[in-house]
Short mmCIF file of C-alpha atoms in Angstrom, two decimals:
data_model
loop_
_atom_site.label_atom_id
_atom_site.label_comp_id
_atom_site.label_asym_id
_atom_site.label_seq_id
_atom_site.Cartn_x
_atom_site.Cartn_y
_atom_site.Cartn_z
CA UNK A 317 121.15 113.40 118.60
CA UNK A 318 123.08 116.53 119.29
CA UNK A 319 121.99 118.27 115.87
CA UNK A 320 118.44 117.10 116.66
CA UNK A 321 118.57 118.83 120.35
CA UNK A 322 119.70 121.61 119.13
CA UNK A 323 116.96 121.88 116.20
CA UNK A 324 114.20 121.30 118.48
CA UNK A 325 115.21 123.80 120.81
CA UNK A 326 115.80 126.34 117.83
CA UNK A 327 113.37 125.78 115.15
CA UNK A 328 110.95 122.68 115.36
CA UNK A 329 110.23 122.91 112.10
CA UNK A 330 113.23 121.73 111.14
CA UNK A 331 113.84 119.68 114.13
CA UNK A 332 110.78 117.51 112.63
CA UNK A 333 112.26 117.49 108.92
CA UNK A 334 115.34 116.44 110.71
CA UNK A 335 113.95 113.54 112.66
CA UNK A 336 112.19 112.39 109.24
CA UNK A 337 115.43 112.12 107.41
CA UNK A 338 117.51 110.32 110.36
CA UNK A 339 113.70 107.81 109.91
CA UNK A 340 114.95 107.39 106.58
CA UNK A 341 118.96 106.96 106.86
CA UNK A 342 117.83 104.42 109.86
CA UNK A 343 115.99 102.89 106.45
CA UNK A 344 118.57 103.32 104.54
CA UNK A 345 120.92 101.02 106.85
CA UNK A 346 118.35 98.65 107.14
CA UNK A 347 118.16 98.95 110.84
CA UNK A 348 121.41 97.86 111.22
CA UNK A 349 123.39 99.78 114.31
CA UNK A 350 126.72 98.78 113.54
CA UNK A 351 126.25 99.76 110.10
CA UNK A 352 125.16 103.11 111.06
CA UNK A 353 128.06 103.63 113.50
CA UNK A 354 130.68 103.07 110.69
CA UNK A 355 129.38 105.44 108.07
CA UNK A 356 127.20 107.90 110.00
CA UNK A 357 128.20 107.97 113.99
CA UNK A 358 132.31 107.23 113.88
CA UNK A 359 132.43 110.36 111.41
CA UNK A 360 131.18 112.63 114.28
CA UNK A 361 134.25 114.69 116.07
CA UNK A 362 133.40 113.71 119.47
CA UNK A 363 134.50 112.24 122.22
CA UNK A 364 134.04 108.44 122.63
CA UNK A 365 131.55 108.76 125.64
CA UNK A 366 129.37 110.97 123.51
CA UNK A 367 129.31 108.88 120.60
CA UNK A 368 128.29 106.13 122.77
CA UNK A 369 125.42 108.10 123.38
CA UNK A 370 124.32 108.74 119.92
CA UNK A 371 124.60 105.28 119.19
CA UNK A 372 122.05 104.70 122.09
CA UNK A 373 119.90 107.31 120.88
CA UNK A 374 119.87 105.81 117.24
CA UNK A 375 119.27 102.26 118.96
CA UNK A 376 116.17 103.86 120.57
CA UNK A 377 114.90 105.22 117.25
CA UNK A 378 115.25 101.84 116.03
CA UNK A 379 113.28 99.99 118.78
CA UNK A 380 110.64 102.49 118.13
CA UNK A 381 110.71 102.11 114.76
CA UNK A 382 110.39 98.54 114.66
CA UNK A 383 107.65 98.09 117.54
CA UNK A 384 105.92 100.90 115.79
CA UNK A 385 105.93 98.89 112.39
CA UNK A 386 107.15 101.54 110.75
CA UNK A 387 110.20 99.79 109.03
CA UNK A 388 108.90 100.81 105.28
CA UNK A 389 107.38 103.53 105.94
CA UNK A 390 105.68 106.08 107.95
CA UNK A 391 107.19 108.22 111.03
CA UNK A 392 107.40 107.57 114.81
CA UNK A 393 104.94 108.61 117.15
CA UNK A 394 107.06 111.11 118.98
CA UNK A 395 107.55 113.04 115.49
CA UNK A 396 103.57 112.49 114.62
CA UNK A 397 103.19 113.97 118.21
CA UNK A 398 105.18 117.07 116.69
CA UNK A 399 102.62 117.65 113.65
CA UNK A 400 99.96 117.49 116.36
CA UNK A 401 101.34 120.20 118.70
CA UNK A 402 102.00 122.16 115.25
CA UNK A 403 98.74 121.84 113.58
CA UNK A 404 96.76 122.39 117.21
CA UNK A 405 99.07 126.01 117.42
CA UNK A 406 97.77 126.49 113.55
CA UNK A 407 94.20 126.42 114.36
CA UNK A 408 94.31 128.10 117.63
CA UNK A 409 96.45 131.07 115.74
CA UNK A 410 93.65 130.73 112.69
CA UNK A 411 90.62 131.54 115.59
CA UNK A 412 92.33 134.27 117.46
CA UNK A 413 90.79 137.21 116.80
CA UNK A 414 94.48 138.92 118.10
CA UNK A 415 96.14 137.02 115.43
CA UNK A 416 94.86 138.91 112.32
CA UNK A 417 97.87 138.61 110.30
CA UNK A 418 98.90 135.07 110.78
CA UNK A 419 95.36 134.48 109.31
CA UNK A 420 95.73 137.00 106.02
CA UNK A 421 99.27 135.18 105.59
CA UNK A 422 97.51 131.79 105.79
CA UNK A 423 94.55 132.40 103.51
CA UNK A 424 96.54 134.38 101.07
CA UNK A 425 99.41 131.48 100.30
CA UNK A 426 98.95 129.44 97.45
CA UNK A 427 96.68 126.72 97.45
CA UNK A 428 95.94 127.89 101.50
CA UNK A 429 99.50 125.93 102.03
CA UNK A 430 98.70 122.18 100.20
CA UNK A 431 102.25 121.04 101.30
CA UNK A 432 101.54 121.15 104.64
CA UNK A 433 98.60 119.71 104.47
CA UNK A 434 99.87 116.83 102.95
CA UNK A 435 101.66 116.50 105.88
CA UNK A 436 99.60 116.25 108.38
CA UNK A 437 98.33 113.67 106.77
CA UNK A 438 101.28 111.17 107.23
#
């Protein structure tokens, strides 16, 4: 929770890659919260209020997983609302005439970018 705040505020990019691995260590722990507190949460340096919260916030990621039936696989709609907002400020950069070189840069990567368009995808 803390690391992810302070992605998203920085670099969303890796805010998102972020949020997908904390999907898959929430996996990993087979949705289990007090499994997660031992081995991921009690190792955080912080005072007991705030690890209280990141317990919370991992028992909201696993409410959403689960009502989002995404227990196998897939990603939570607040992260698929990320790739949105990120693909929608692709395109608009793609048919700005101001935006010249983001376009050159696009069109000019290998295979126009195939990794991320396997990603939006998912």
């Amino acid at each position: 929770m803390i690391v992810a705040r302070q992605k998203r505020k920085e670099n969303i990019v890796e805010y998102l890659i972020y949020m997908w691995q904390i999907e898959d260590l929430i996996r990993a722990h087979r949705f289990d919260i007090e499994r997660i507190r031992r081995t991921l949460i009690d190792a955080y340096e912080q005072p007991e209020e705030i690890r209280q919260e990141i317990a919370r916030w991992y028992e909201e990621l696993i409410e959403m997983m689960r009502s989002e039936g995404i227990m196998e696989s897939g990603h939570i709609q607040l992260n698929k609302n990320v790739v949105i907002a990120l693909t929608d400020l692709h395109l608009r950069l793609l048919k700005d005439p101001q935006e010249t070189v983001y376009g050159a840069l696009y069109y000019h990567a290998p295979a126009h970018n195939s990794i991320a368009c396997e990603v939006g995808r998912n």
